Tab-separated table of C-alpha atoms in Angstrom:
chain	number	residue	atom	x	y	z
U	626	UNK	CA	43.134	10.281	16.829
U	627	UNK	CA	39.545	9.999	17.678
U	628	UNK	CA	36.545	10.499	15.582
U	629	UNK	CA	32.890	10.801	16.412
U	630	UNK	CA	29.871	10.662	13.947
U	631	UNK	CA	26.946	12.081	15.648
U	632	UNK	CA	23.638	10.494	14.150
U	633	UNK	CA	19.995	10.990	15.776
U	634	UNK	CA	19.979	7.302	16.704
U	635	UNK	CA	23.718	6.677	17.843
U	636	UNK	CA	27.366	7.591	17.684
U	637	UNK	CA	29.891	5.670	15.835
U	638	UNK	CA	33.491	5.983	17.356
U	639	UNK	CA	36.836	5.180	15.536
U	640	UNK	CA	39.993	5.416	16.951
U	641	UNK	CA	42.858	5.322	14.573
U	642	UNK	CA	46.592	6.430	13.615
U	643	UNK	CA	48.547	8.030	10.893
U	644	UNK	CA	51.869	6.426	11.392
U	645	UNK	CA	51.905	5.492	7.685
U	646	UNK	CA	50.467	6.800	4.418
U	647	UNK	CA	47.398	4.078	5.188
U	648	UNK	CA	45.271	5.098	8.042
U	649	UNK	CA	45.185	2.092	10.565
U	650	UNK	CA	42.023	1.667	12.319
U	651	UNK	CA	42.828	0.697	16.159
U	652	UNK	CA	38.888	0.467	17.248
U	653	UNK	CA	35.731	1.072	15.821
U	654	UNK	CA	32.445	1.164	17.890
U	655	UNK	CA	28.586	1.988	17.632
U	656	UNK	CA	26.749	2.644	20.614
U	657	UNK	CA	23.005	3.356	20.480
U	658	UNK	CA	21.275	6.374	22.143
U	659	UNK	CA	18.242	5.209	24.362
U	660	UNK	CA	16.011	7.464	22.313
U	661	UNK	CA	16.364	9.640	18.902
U	662	UNK	CA	17.964	13.044	19.813
U	663	UNK	CA	16.044	14.937	17.124
U	664	UNK	CA	13.222	15.414	19.072
U	665	UNK	CA	15.170	16.521	22.323
U	666	UNK	CA	17.745	19.068	20.888
U	667	UNK	CA	16.265	21.905	22.871
U	668	UNK	CA	15.533	19.989	26.152
U	669	UNK	CA	19.081	20.561	28.035
U	670	UNK	CA	18.667	18.131	30.762
U	671	UNK	CA	17.344	14.999	28.442
U	672	UNK	CA	19.617	15.827	25.821
U	673	UNK	CA	23.016	15.888	27.942
U	674	UNK	CA	21.562	12.795	29.659
U	675	UNK	CA	21.223	10.676	26.441
U	676	UNK	CA	24.676	12.178	25.087
U	677	UNK	CA	26.497	11.752	28.033
U	678	UNK	CA	25.859	8.399	28.893
U	679	UNK	CA	27.109	7.090	25.277
U	680	UNK	CA	30.151	9.289	25.762
U	681	UNK	CA	31.270	7.805	28.612
U	682	UNK	CA	30.901	4.482	27.371
U	683	UNK	CA	33.335	5.564	24.236
U	684	UNK	CA	35.615	7.014	26.883
U	685	UNK	CA	35.913	3.905	29.043
U	686	UNK	CA	36.924	1.820	25.903
U	687	UNK	CA	39.043	4.571	24.185
U	688	UNK	CA	39.934	7.267	26.788
U	689	UNK	CA	39.534	10.867	25.457
U	690	UNK	CA	42.777	12.158	27.589
U	691	UNK	CA	45.212	13.560	25.847
U	692	UNK	CA	43.751	13.083	22.518
U	693	UNK	CA	42.182	15.198	19.761
U	694	UNK	CA	38.810	14.455	19.259
U	695	UNK	CA	37.170	15.564	15.707
U	696	UNK	CA	33.188	15.161	15.325
U	697	UNK	CA	30.971	15.150	12.403
U	698	UNK	CA	27.292	15.529	12.823
U	699	UNK	CA	24.580	14.046	10.215
U	700	UNK	CA	22.970	17.053	8.077
U	701	UNK	CA	19.911	16.242	9.627
U	702	UNK	CA	21.364	17.977	13.122
U	703	UNK	CA	22.042	21.219	11.018
U	704	UNK	CA	19.961	23.851	9.496
U	705	UNK	CA	21.656	24.795	6.140
U	706	UNK	CA	20.471	28.319	4.682
U	707	UNK	CA	21.663	31.062	2.379
U	708	UNK	CA	22.244	34.663	2.955
U	709	UNK	CA	22.923	37.065	-0.098
U	710	UNK	CA	26.343	39.011	0.559
U	711	UNK	CA	26.165	43.000	0.676
U	712	UNK	CA	29.593	44.093	-0.865
U	713	UNK	CA	29.479	47.370	0.984
U	714	UNK	CA	28.633	45.707	4.411
U	715	UNK	CA	31.350	44.193	6.563
U	716	UNK	CA	31.288	40.422	7.411
U	717	UNK	CA	31.269	41.493	11.161
U	718	UNK	CA	27.880	43.386	10.231
U	719	UNK	CA	26.689	40.661	8.074
U	720	UNK	CA	27.040	38.259	11.014
U	721	UNK	CA	24.946	40.811	13.230
U	722	UNK	CA	22.357	40.513	10.499
U	723	UNK	CA	22.427	36.985	10.340
U	724	UNK	CA	22.077	36.715	13.905
U	725	UNK	CA	19.095	39.315	14.047
U	726	UNK	CA	16.914	37.160	11.597
U	727	UNK	CA	16.917	34.504	13.908
U	728	UNK	CA	16.291	36.866	17.028
U	729	UNK	CA	13.131	38.246	15.010
U	730	UNK	CA	11.560	34.975	15.308
U	731	UNK	CA	9.661	34.505	18.689
U	732	UNK	CA	9.989	30.747	19.342
U	733	UNK	CA	11.654	30.039	22.509
U	734	UNK	CA	13.507	27.274	20.501
U	735	UNK	CA	15.336	29.612	18.072
U	736	UNK	CA	17.011	31.086	21.707
U	737	UNK	CA	18.568	27.411	21.924
U	738	UNK	CA	20.207	27.822	18.452
U	739	UNK	CA	23.475	29.014	17.284
U	740	UNK	CA	24.654	30.286	13.848
U	741	UNK	CA	27.967	29.416	12.026
U	742	UNK	CA	28.492	31.136	8.863
U	743	UNK	CA	31.116	30.788	5.905
U	744	UNK	CA	31.917	32.557	2.569
U	745	UNK	CA	33.988	31.402	-0.161
U	746	UNK	CA	36.533	34.018	-1.923
U	747	UNK	CA	37.442	35.565	-3.885
U	748	UNK	CA	34.019	36.549	-5.130
U	749	UNK	CA	32.359	36.183	-1.942
U	750	UNK	CA	28.645	36.053	-3.374
U	751	UNK	CA	26.780	34.547	-0.457
U	752	UNK	CA	27.159	33.128	3.224
U	753	UNK	CA	26.654	29.279	3.899
U	754	UNK	CA	24.851	29.697	7.365
U	755	UNK	CA	24.798	26.555	9.480
U	756	UNK	CA	22.454	26.698	12.514
U	757	UNK	CA	22.546	23.805	15.002
U	758	UNK	CA	21.124	23.048	18.907
U	759	UNK	CA	23.516	25.095	21.176
U	760	UNK	CA	22.778	22.526	23.633
U	761	UNK	CA	23.958	19.915	21.674
U	762	UNK	CA	26.997	21.753	21.009
U	763	UNK	CA	27.571	22.953	24.268
U	764	UNK	CA	27.014	19.476	25.769
U	765	UNK	CA	29.528	17.625	23.051
U	766	UNK	CA	32.240	20.133	23.944
U	767	UNK	CA	32.162	20.334	27.792
U	768	UNK	CA	32.088	16.461	28.038
U	769	UNK	CA	35.043	15.831	25.858
U	770	UNK	CA	36.841	18.797	27.863
U	771	UNK	CA	35.736	17.208	30.954
U	772	UNK	CA	37.143	13.876	29.909
U	773	UNK	CA	40.593	15.178	29.271
U	774	UNK	CA	39.888	15.158	25.337
U	775	UNK	CA	40.978	18.039	23.022
U	776	UNK	CA	38.007	19.251	21.044
U	777	UNK	CA	39.771	19.615	17.285
U	778	UNK	CA	36.814	20.020	14.788
U	779	UNK	CA	33.130	19.847	14.482
U	780	UNK	CA	31.028	20.309	11.526
U	781	UNK	CA	28.553	18.880	9.149
U	782	UNK	CA	28.953	15.752	7.256
U	783	UNK	CA	28.441	17.644	3.872
U	784	UNK	CA	31.280	19.779	4.222
U	785	UNK	CA	33.818	16.859	4.448
U	786	UNK	CA	33.103	16.677	0.386
U	787	UNK	CA	32.116	20.217	-0.301
U	788	UNK	CA	35.158	21.706	1.411
U	789	UNK	CA	37.922	18.854	1.270
U	790	UNK	CA	38.061	17.742	-2.248
U	791	UNK	CA	40.304	20.558	-3.767
U	792	UNK	CA	37.467	21.661	-5.960
U	793	UNK	CA	35.447	24.662	-6.027
U	794	UNK	CA	32.504	23.081	-8.148
U	795	UNK	CA	30.840	19.946	-6.222
U	796	UNK	CA	27.541	18.876	-4.923
U	797	UNK	CA	26.198	16.429	-2.152
U	798	UNK	CA	23.123	14.747	-2.304
U	799	UNK	CA	20.819	12.667	0.208
U	800	UNK	CA	17.982	10.575	-1.073
U	801	UNK	CA	14.351	10.911	0.642
U	802	UNK	CA	12.149	8.587	-1.264
U	803	UNK	CA	12.018	9.946	-5.032
U	804	UNK	CA	13.159	13.300	-3.832
U	805	UNK	CA	16.927	14.259	-3.214
U	806	UNK	CA	18.056	17.443	-1.064
U	807	UNK	CA	21.133	18.764	-2.396
U	808	UNK	CA	24.067	21.045	-1.349
U	809	UNK	CA	26.383	22.739	-3.988
U	810	UNK	CA	29.055	24.937	-4.670
U	811	UNK	CA	29.371	26.417	-8.057
U	812	UNK	CA	31.789	29.293	-9.019
U	813	UNK	CA	32.489	30.386	-5.435
U	814	UNK	CA	28.551	30.229	-4.813
U	815	UNK	CA	26.610	27.990	-2.158
U	816	UNK	CA	23.262	26.792	-2.676
U	817	UNK	CA	20.878	24.196	-1.337
U	818	UNK	CA	17.471	23.097	-2.983
U	819	UNK	CA	15.320	19.780	-3.495
U	820	UNK	CA	14.569	17.961	-6.638
U	821	UNK	CA	12.232	15.118	-7.434
U	822	UNK	CA	11.851	12.517	-10.149
U	823	UNK	CA	8.695	11.549	-11.622
U	824	UNK	CA	8.614	9.125	-14.128
U	825	UNK	CA	12.168	9.160	-14.273
U	826	UNK	CA	11.939	13.057	-15.057
U	827	UNK	CA	13.885	15.386	-12.680
U	828	UNK	CA	12.173	18.559	-11.284
U	829	UNK	CA	13.613	21.355	-9.282
U	830	UNK	CA	11.269	21.659	-6.147
U	831	UNK	CA	13.013	24.409	-4.943
U	832	UNK	CA	16.644	26.023	-4.877
U	833	UNK	CA	18.358	29.000	-3.563
U	834	UNK	CA	20.097	29.538	-6.455
U	835	UNK	CA	19.738	32.671	-8.546
U	836	UNK	CA	19.731	30.727	-11.488
U	837	UNK	CA	17.011	27.597	-10.831
U	838	UNK	CA	16.941	26.955	-14.657
U	839	UNK	CA	20.429	26.202	-14.483
U	840	UNK	CA	20.206	23.660	-11.838
U	841	UNK	CA	19.266	20.373	-13.429
U	842	UNK	CA	22.035	21.390	-15.945
U	843	UNK	CA	24.670	21.737	-13.409
U	844	UNK	CA	23.826	18.718	-12.073
U	845	UNK	CA	24.116	16.782	-15.250
U	846	UNK	CA	20.225	16.138	-15.236
U	847	UNK	CA	19.576	18.115	-18.245
U	848	UNK	CA	21.968	17.765	-21.705
U	849	UNK	CA	23.903	21.258	-21.415
U	850	UNK	CA	27.363	22.772	-22.599
U	851	UNK	CA	27.810	23.336	-18.758
U	852	UNK	CA	30.513	21.124	-17.238
U	853	UNK	CA	28.688	18.656	-14.847
U	854	UNK	CA	29.302	19.103	-11.223
U	855	UNK	CA	30.824	16.061	-9.342
U	856	UNK	CA	28.121	14.829	-7.261
U	857	UNK	CA	28.968	12.881	-3.982
U	858	UNK	CA	26.751	10.835	-1.869
U	859	UNK	CA	27.184	9.148	1.669
U	860	UNK	CA	24.140	6.774	1.042
U	861	UNK	CA	23.819	3.701	-0.802
U	862	UNK	CA	22.011	4.110	-3.610
U	863	UNK	CA	19.872	1.574	-5.156
U	864	UNK	CA	19.307	0.653	-8.998
U	865	UNK	CA	16.464	2.965	-9.486
U	866	UNK	CA	18.234	5.792	-7.956
U	867	UNK	CA	21.550	5.148	-10.152
U	868	UNK	CA	19.406	4.961	-13.307
U	869	UNK	CA	18.053	8.411	-12.210
U	870	UNK	CA	21.213	9.632	-12.030
U	871	UNK	CA	23.021	7.714	-14.650
U	872	UNK	CA	23.761	10.984	-17.061
U	873	UNK	CA	25.337	12.935	-13.856
U	874	UNK	CA	28.830	12.983	-12.683
U	875	UNK	CA	27.833	10.740	-9.654
U	876	UNK	CA	30.572	9.601	-7.404
U	877	UNK	CA	30.069	6.734	-4.988
U	878	UNK	CA	32.770	5.599	-2.513
U	879	UNK	CA	33.060	2.225	-0.462
U	880	UNK	CA	33.659	2.893	3.311
U	881	UNK	CA	37.082	2.391	4.746
U	882	UNK	CA	38.543	1.491	1.066
U	883	UNK	CA	42.234	1.691	1.215
U	884	UNK	CA	42.284	1.672	4.896
U	885	UNK	CA	44.029	-0.857	7.155
U	886	UNK	CA	40.933	-2.007	9.327
U	887	UNK	CA	43.296	-4.171	11.564
U	888	UNK	CA	40.587	-7.060	11.564
U	889	UNK	CA	38.059	-4.543	13.212
U	890	UNK	CA	34.395	-5.657	12.348
U	891	UNK	CA	32.990	-2.946	9.949
U	892	UNK	CA	30.215	-5.028	8.169
U	893	UNK	CA	27.333	-4.029	10.831
U	894	UNK	CA	28.104	-0.402	10.635
U	895	UNK	CA	25.456	1.845	8.516
U	896	UNK	CA	26.621	2.862	5.133
U	897	UNK	CA	26.203	6.355	5.631
U	898	UNK	CA	27.598	6.699	8.855
U	899	UNK	CA	30.421	4.446	7.702
U	900	UNK	CA	31.239	6.681	4.640
U	901	UNK	CA	31.286	9.865	6.945
U	902	UNK	CA	33.963	8.595	9.526
U	903	UNK	CA	35.916	7.170	6.341
U	904	UNK	CA	35.758	10.814	4.900
U	905	UNK	CA	36.600	12.479	8.403
U	906	UNK	CA	39.689	10.463	8.742
U	907	UNK	CA	41.169	11.187	5.490
U	908	UNK	CA	39.849	14.674	4.999
U	909	UNK	CA	41.532	18.044	4.853
U	910	UNK	CA	38.596	20.230	5.494
U	911	UNK	CA	39.233	20.059	9.136
U	912	UNK	CA	41.704	22.726	8.541
U	913	UNK	CA	39.467	25.605	6.924
U	914	UNK	CA	36.074	24.533	6.921
U	915	UNK	CA	33.226	25.376	9.278
U	916	UNK	CA	34.408	24.664	13.026
U	917	UNK	CA	31.845	24.525	15.420
U	918	UNK	CA	34.171	24.351	18.378
U	919	UNK	CA	35.249	27.739	17.609
U	920	UNK	CA	33.866	31.084	18.360
U	921	UNK	CA	30.804	31.765	16.249
U	922	UNK	CA	31.437	33.934	13.425
U	923	UNK	CA	31.988	34.219	9.852
U	924	UNK	CA	34.572	31.611	8.258
U	925	UNK	CA	36.589	32.597	4.777
U	926	UNK	CA	37.285	29.924	2.706
U	927	UNK	CA	39.840	31.135	-0.224
U	928	UNK	CA	40.322	28.589	-3.049
U	929	UNK	CA	42.790	30.821	-4.683
U	930	UNK	CA	45.374	29.563	-2.292
U	931	UNK	CA	44.573	25.796	-3.140
U	932	UNK	CA	46.253	23.349	-0.451
U	933	UNK	CA	47.296	26.135	1.699
U	934	UNK	CA	43.618	27.419	2.028
U	935	UNK	CA	44.769	29.882	4.928
U	936	UNK	CA	41.746	31.275	6.889
U	937	UNK	CA	40.551	33.493	9.653
U	938	UNK	CA	37.661	33.593	12.101
U	939	UNK	CA	36.174	36.755	12.437
U	940	UNK	CA	34.952	36.489	16.009
U	941	UNK	CA	31.912	37.918	17.039
U	942	UNK	CA	31.367	38.575	20.750
U	943	UNK	CA	27.498	38.986	21.418
U	944	UNK	CA	25.613	38.247	24.462
U	945	UNK	CA	25.377	34.311	23.850
U	946	UNK	CA	29.299	34.235	24.336
U	947	UNK	CA	28.936	34.781	28.053
U	948	UNK	CA	26.045	32.488	28.547
């Protein structure tokens, strides 16, 4: 298989095989974009040139032809949001509503974005909505197909932990200075938010949680009888950050640990993207989590089925499907 991590500055490509219980890395490569793609996500012609140029270089070294291609995009390229569920309204109508929210925004850029949603059964408390550039998605998918590859899965990096660790309670954090953006699952409910540390003390800046007073307790940052959420982080955290989270159930991993790297040079690969590709290779979330390569709709994630995690995609055929 071939896995791609789409960063804002480069693509990390890994070709691997699973002939044994230990994944073997056949090739790994990091190819930079000519510019950051964050500012051109709505510029189809420019984004197509930047992305296609790098994908062609990857394809020349490791041809996509007749191979399954899995793609993870960093969470900076995805907008996460929460929409509360209405029990008496069908998922189809709720997805209509999610799209209607975007259409009420008059900005021309909003018309170049696309929504996907996920809900966790059996409680079905709320929807985790991912909004991303339609141009980014279309360019990646069409280019992979044109090169003969099979676009198998595409999703945000955070779901590799949230949906792939066989636990309905977990959290992912991203550090930005003394602030941390978090995504969490707790009792079949998805929420996002931001906390900061001032003088070593944590504070909730905002949260979509209906009980924001419990957020710090759930994360293990305040003394509580609640079970601490396992907290995962793709980034390498320094001493001060580790000290700030010392009372939490923080779980850090070393990229490519337990893999056969096959004499590949991995030291120069940025820690965050190296950690993402490691989780992409060994992850189970690809079977039942968000898949941006599928028709936009609502994905049902049923924790009660454990490893089987059967699901179905409720297809939504709107005008954008025919674009």
